C-alpha atoms as one frame of an Amber mdcrd trajectory, in Angstrom:
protein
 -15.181 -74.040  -6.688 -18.563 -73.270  -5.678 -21.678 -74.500  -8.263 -22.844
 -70.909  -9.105 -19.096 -70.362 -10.365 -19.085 -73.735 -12.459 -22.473 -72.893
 -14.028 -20.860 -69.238 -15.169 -17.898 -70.937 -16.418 -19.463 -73.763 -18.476
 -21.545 -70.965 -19.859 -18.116 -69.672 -21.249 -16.933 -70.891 -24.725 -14.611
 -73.962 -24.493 -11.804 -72.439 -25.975 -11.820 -69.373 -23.564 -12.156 -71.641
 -20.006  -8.753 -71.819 -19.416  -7.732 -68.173 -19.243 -11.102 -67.076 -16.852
  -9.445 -70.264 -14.648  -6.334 -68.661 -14.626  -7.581 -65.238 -14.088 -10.238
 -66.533 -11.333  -7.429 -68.092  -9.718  -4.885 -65.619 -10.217  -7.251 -62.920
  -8.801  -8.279 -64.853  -5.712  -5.410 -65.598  -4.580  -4.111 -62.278  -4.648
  -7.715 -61.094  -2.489  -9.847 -60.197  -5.115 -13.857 -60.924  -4.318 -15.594
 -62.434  -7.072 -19.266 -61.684  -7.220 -21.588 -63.687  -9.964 -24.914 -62.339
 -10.666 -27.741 -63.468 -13.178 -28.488 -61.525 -15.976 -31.246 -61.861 -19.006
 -28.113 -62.567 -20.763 -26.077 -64.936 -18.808 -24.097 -64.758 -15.835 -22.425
 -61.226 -15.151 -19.559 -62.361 -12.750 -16.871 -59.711 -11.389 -14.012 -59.452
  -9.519 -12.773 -56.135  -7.067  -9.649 -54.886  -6.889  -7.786 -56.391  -4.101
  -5.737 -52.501  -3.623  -9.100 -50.264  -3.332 -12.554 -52.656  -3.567 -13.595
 -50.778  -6.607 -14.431 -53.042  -9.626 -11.942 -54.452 -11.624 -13.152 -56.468
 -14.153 -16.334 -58.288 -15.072 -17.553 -60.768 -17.802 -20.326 -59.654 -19.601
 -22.478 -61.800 -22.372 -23.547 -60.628 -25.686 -25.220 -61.683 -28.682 -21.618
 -61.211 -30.256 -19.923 -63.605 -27.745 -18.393 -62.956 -23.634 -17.058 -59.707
 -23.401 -14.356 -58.369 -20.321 -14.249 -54.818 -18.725 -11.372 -54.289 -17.298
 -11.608 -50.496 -15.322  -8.086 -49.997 -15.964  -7.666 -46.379 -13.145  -4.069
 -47.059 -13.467  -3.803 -46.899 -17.331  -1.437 -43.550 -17.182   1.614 -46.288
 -15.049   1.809 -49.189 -17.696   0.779 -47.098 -21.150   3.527 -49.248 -22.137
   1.752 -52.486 -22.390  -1.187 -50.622 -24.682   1.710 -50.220 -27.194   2.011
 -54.083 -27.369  -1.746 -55.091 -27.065  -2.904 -56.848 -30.737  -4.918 -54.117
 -33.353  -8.611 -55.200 -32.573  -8.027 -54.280 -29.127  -6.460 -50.778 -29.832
  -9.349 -50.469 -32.113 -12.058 -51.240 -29.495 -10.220 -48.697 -27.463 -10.605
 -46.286 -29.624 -14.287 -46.295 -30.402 -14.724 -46.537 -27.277 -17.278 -43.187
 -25.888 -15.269 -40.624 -24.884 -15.457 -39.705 -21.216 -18.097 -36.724 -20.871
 -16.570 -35.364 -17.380 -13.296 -35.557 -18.991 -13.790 -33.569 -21.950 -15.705
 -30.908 -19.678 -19.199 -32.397 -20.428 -21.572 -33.290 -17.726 -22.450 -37.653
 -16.660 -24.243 -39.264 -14.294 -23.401 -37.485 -10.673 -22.105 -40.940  -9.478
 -19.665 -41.681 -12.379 -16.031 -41.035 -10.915 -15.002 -40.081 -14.704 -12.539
 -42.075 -17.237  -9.146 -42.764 -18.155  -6.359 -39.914 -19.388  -3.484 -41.757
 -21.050  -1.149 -42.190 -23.856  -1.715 -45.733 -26.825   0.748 -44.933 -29.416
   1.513 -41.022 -28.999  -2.138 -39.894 -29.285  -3.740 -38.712 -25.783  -7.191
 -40.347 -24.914  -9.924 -39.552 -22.775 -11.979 -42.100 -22.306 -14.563 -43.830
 -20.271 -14.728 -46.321 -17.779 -17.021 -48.379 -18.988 -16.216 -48.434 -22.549
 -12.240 -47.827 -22.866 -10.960 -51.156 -22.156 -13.898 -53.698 -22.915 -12.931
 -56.592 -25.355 -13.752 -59.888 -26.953 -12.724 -63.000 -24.847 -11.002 -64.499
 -28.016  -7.787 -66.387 -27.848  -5.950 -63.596 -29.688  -6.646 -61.388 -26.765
  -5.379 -63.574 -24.064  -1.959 -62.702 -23.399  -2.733 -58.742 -23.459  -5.775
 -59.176 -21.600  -3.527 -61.289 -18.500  -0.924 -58.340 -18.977  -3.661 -55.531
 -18.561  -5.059 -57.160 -14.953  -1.858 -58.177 -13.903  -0.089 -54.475 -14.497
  -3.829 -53.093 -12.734  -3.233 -55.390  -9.553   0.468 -54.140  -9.652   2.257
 -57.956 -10.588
């Protein structure tokens, strides 16, 4: 593992090492590029989607703790898995912003627009960028492996 990776990682709570491992390792292997970046915040490190290039998840820090985005475009073929994801996480869906060019509003001319799918019989349109973006806490773990690993198509 290159240094620029190690300092990212050891910049990541002790307790939440082992899953970015996995997922770092997980998503390389199956082509993904990682790209780390410094941020006033910490390290903003992401990974593209081995299928299409387009971003598939990145690490982001906060004054609340290290945060993943997973840009879930194939929400609508495993709504099945949101049905099993813990409570915080449905919550975190929900408030998440609402997708403008969904909902016939007008965004930023380079936004490709959100998410339609189905969490427990209720529709959602949602945004990319806020939809599916999470703690990195230990009771997250398993849904947050099942979300990338349905996204990659594993």
């Amino acid at each position: 593992m290159d240094e620029t990776f190690m300092l990212f990682l050891n910049d990541i709570p002790a307790e939440s090492q082992g899953l970015v491992l996995e997922l770092d390792t997980f998503l390389t292997e199956k082509g993904s590029k990682r790209t780390i970046k410094s941020a006033k915040s910490g390290f903003v490190t992401s990974y593209s989607s081995p299928k299409s290039g387009n971003a598939l998840l990145n690490y982001v820090f906060r004054k609340t703790g290290v945060k993943i985005r997973i840009y879930a475009q194939n929400v609508g073929e495993y709504e099945d898995i949101l049905s099993d994801i813990p409570d915080n996480m449905k919550k975190d869906i929900i408030k998440g912003g609402d997708c403008k060019k969904l909902n016939g509003l007008s965004c930023s001319p380079t936004c490709g627009g959100g998410y339609i799918f189905t969490m427990d019989g209720v529709e959602y349109k949602k945004c990319k960028n806020m939809a599916f973006f999470h703690s990195l806490v230990e009771g997250n773990f398993d849904a947050i492996r099942k979300l990338i690993e349905a996204e990659i198509g594993d």
